Amino acid sequence: MSRQELIGPQGLRQDGRRANELRKIKCKPSVLSQADGSSYIEQGNTKCLAAVYGPREARQKGQVIHNKASINVELSLAPFSMSERKKRTKYDKRLLEIASAVKQTFEPVIMTSLFARSQIDIYLQILQFDGGIIQICINAATLALIDAGIPMLEYVCACSAGIIENTILLDLNNTEESFDTPELTVALLPKSEKVTLLQLDSRLQVNEFENVMRTAAKGCKEIYEVLEDATRDHIKDLLNRSNPIN
Amino acid sequence: GRGCLDYREVIIETGVISQANGSARCRLGEGTDVLVGVKVEIGSIEIDGADEEVAAIKAKRGRVVCNVECSPIASQQFAGRGADDFNNELTQTVDRVLNGPHGGLDLEKLCILPGEECWVVYIDALVLDYAGNILDTIFMTIRAALFNTRVPKTTVSEDKEVEISGDDEEWERIEGWEQVPVSITLNKIGSRHVVDATPLEELTTEAKLHVMVSKSGKVCGIQKSGGGSIEHSLLNEMIQTGRSLGQNLIINLDKILHKEEELMVRNSRVGKLGFFAAT
């Protein structure tokens, strides 16, 4: 398949979306019984489950920071998640790199100074993979952290955007990513418009950067709406269950 | 409030991972959750090192590779290297049963080119939530996932080239899935035994007995774990209980699986359960 076939004649992509359309997002917080906070997110065909434990006592003395909480992120990919079965250990370099990126994204946002000497663990499990791994990890982690009740400055929403044949595409899937397509992943705090993560794969022209960035930022804000709705619905649910008289 | 031999409510869904050849998810009550994905890939037949007799048998069979992983999201104890030993133990147990003589699956049907190529069935189990009784849930989910698995049809051309049929409709169900055993874990607490223990009950268990039972009531494997000991008479009783419970469990599971499949065939909307039923 050549790059030109990624966008059809009517401007529709492989999966029927327009260039600036996000994939369908389904999300739900509080799905696991053991974790302090958890969430499940589906963005198109990519599915991710996140669990948050904490703040709790740090397990390794070396990780203790005297005036704030340390954040630990672990990412695993299920062997059946990609079209070719591949067993990846937790210490696979690519996964470690993404986990580290997620950790750096959340460090300025979580109010770690409230929990000195403790540890917050974020565990991410990818069940099915169809592109957009960093963005779905960040979105899932945001929901799970909110469900765990860990204070944060704001929601963190992430989205990817790329450019093919002069058309800016939002939210790339696996096929679109694999063509050496320049892909910009942005994690944004939607209200204050601060960027906490910026990653670019492949090459992008400097004068196109501004447009791609703006598209990705708009995508982030759309994702924010979805995440916020999911959280509000969940809380309404909880309130209704504890006050049956209402 | 359950009786000693009562299971928690079992919820099973199949076909949850679209990229896998077969998948299933099983949830026990509000707790234990296991996801199994089955992928079928073409691999070469390995007979190196085996003596002539064994090699002759292996040359005509497919292979089954099992893997169990406890995700750190399931419980705090599984983070970092904490799960490695447990994963190993579970993988070995599942592997022994499924690759054993009563594993159920018809391996000869999985052979494509005798001596050269065969289907390799990769069974990957992922534990998503841990609330007791993990081995039973894993076996139940594996059985459901194998029920859901479809193996592509192959044609072998004259110059030994294997072609996979692209037509989804021609894919066949994997043979022998009904013979795959389930396990019943009996926990000895004091002088009585309990089935389907919650984490609290597991903490008070002296010893556990895992009994693997197939559809016909044959006991395919027994394993004892835990630090305590079980008296001879109690052992017999536990095995018999395990056998009858196992057969009942298989009948119930099969009913659920067939019902779900019927609903899907009739194209009526199968409500997704648990977290897959987001929004």
PDB file of N, CA and C in Angstrom, chain A residues 105-106 109 138-139 142 152 154-158 187-190 196 227:
ATOM      1  N   THR A 105       5.335  13.246  31.963  1.00  0.00           N
ATOM      2  CA  THR A 105       4.139  14.028  31.657  1.00  0.00           C
ATOM      3  C   THR A 105       3.365  14.353  32.917  1.00  0.00           C
ATOM      4  N   PHE A 106       3.288  13.379  33.832  1.00  0.00           N
ATOM      5  CA  PHE A 106       2.451  13.587  35.011  1.00  0.00           C
ATOM      6  C   PHE A 106       3.162  14.246  36.169  1.00  0.00           C
ATOM      7  N   VAL A 109       2.080  17.691  36.979  1.00  0.00           N
ATOM      8  CA  VAL A 109       0.639  17.883  37.111  1.00  0.00           C
ATOM      9  C   VAL A 109       0.082  17.330  38.424  1.00  0.00           C
ATOM     10  N   ILE A 138      -1.642   8.010  28.273  1.00  0.00           N
ATOM     11  CA  ILE A 138      -1.811   9.222  29.065  1.00  0.00           C
ATOM     12  C   ILE A 138      -3.281   9.446  29.409  1.00  0.00           C
ATOM     13  N   ASN A 139      -4.155   9.252  28.427  1.00  0.00           N
ATOM     14  CA  ASN A 139      -5.579   9.457  28.701  1.00  0.00           C
ATOM     15  C   ASN A 139      -6.099   8.468  29.738  1.00  0.00           C
ATOM     16  N   THR A 142      -4.816   9.449  33.176  1.00  0.00           N
ATOM     17  CA  THR A 142      -5.549  10.599  33.734  1.00  0.00           C
ATOM     18  C   THR A 142      -6.833  10.142  34.414  1.00  0.00           C
ATOM     19  N   MET A 152      -4.713  16.540  41.205  1.00  0.00           N
ATOM     20  CA  MET A 152      -3.924  16.979  40.049  1.00  0.00           C
ATOM     21  C   MET A 152      -4.327  18.405  39.726  1.00  0.00           C
ATOM     22  N   GLU A 154      -4.893  19.582  36.715  1.00  0.00           N
ATOM     23  CA  GLU A 154      -5.914  19.551  35.661  1.00  0.00           C
ATOM     24  C   GLU A 154      -5.918  18.181  35.029  1.00  0.00           C
ATOM     25  N   TYR A 155      -6.860  17.969  34.128  1.00  0.00           N
ATOM     26  CA  TYR A 155      -6.827  16.771  33.304  1.00  0.00           C
ATOM     27  C   TYR A 155      -5.609  16.876  32.383  1.00  0.00           C
ATOM     28  N   VAL A 156      -5.038  15.729  32.003  1.00  0.00           N
ATOM     29  CA  VAL A 156      -4.000  15.733  30.984  1.00  0.00           C
ATOM     30  C   VAL A 156      -4.563  14.958  29.804  1.00  0.00           C
ATOM     31  N   CYS A 157      -4.674  15.603  28.670  1.00  0.00           N
ATOM     32  CA  CYS A 157      -5.242  14.908  27.515  1.00  0.00           C
ATOM     33  C   CYS A 157      -4.210  14.874  26.412  1.00  0.00           C
ATOM     34  N   ALA A 158      -4.093  13.746  25.751  1.00  0.00           N
ATOM     35  CA  ALA A 158      -3.064  13.620  24.723  1.00  0.00           C
ATOM     36  C   ALA A 158      -3.697  13.222  23.400  1.00  0.00           C
ATOM     37  N   ALA A 187       0.639  16.233  24.695  1.00  0.00           N
ATOM     38  CA  ALA A 187      -0.191  16.105  25.893  1.00  0.00           C
ATOM     39  C   ALA A 187      -0.411  17.503  26.414  1.00  0.00           C
ATOM     40  N   LEU A 188      -1.678  17.834  26.608  1.00  0.00           N
ATOM     41  CA  LEU A 188      -2.041  19.219  26.908  1.00  0.00           C
ATOM     42  C   LEU A 188      -2.872  19.287  28.176  1.00  0.00           C
ATOM     43  N   LEU A 189      -2.697  20.387  28.952  1.00  0.00           N
ATOM     44  CA  LEU A 189      -3.619  20.669  30.045  1.00  0.00           C
ATOM     45  C   LEU A 189      -4.672  21.574  29.421  1.00  0.00           C
ATOM     46  N   PRO A 190      -5.872  21.088  29.212  1.00  0.00           N
ATOM     47  CA  PRO A 190      -6.832  21.799  28.358  1.00  0.00           C
ATOM     48  C   PRO A 190      -7.224  23.203  28.808  1.00  0.00           C
ATOM     49  N   THR A 196       2.527  19.387  28.337  1.00  0.00           N
ATOM     50  CA  THR A 196       3.428  18.658  29.222  1.00  0.00           C
ATOM     51  C   THR A 196       4.193  17.562  28.500  1.00  0.00           C
ATOM     52  N   LEU A 227     -13.421  12.707  28.268  1.00  0.00           N
ATOM     53  CA  LEU A 227     -12.966  12.206  29.566  1.00  0.00           C
ATOM     54  C   LEU A 227     -13.777  12.832  30.687  1.00  0.00           C
TER      55      LEU A 227
END
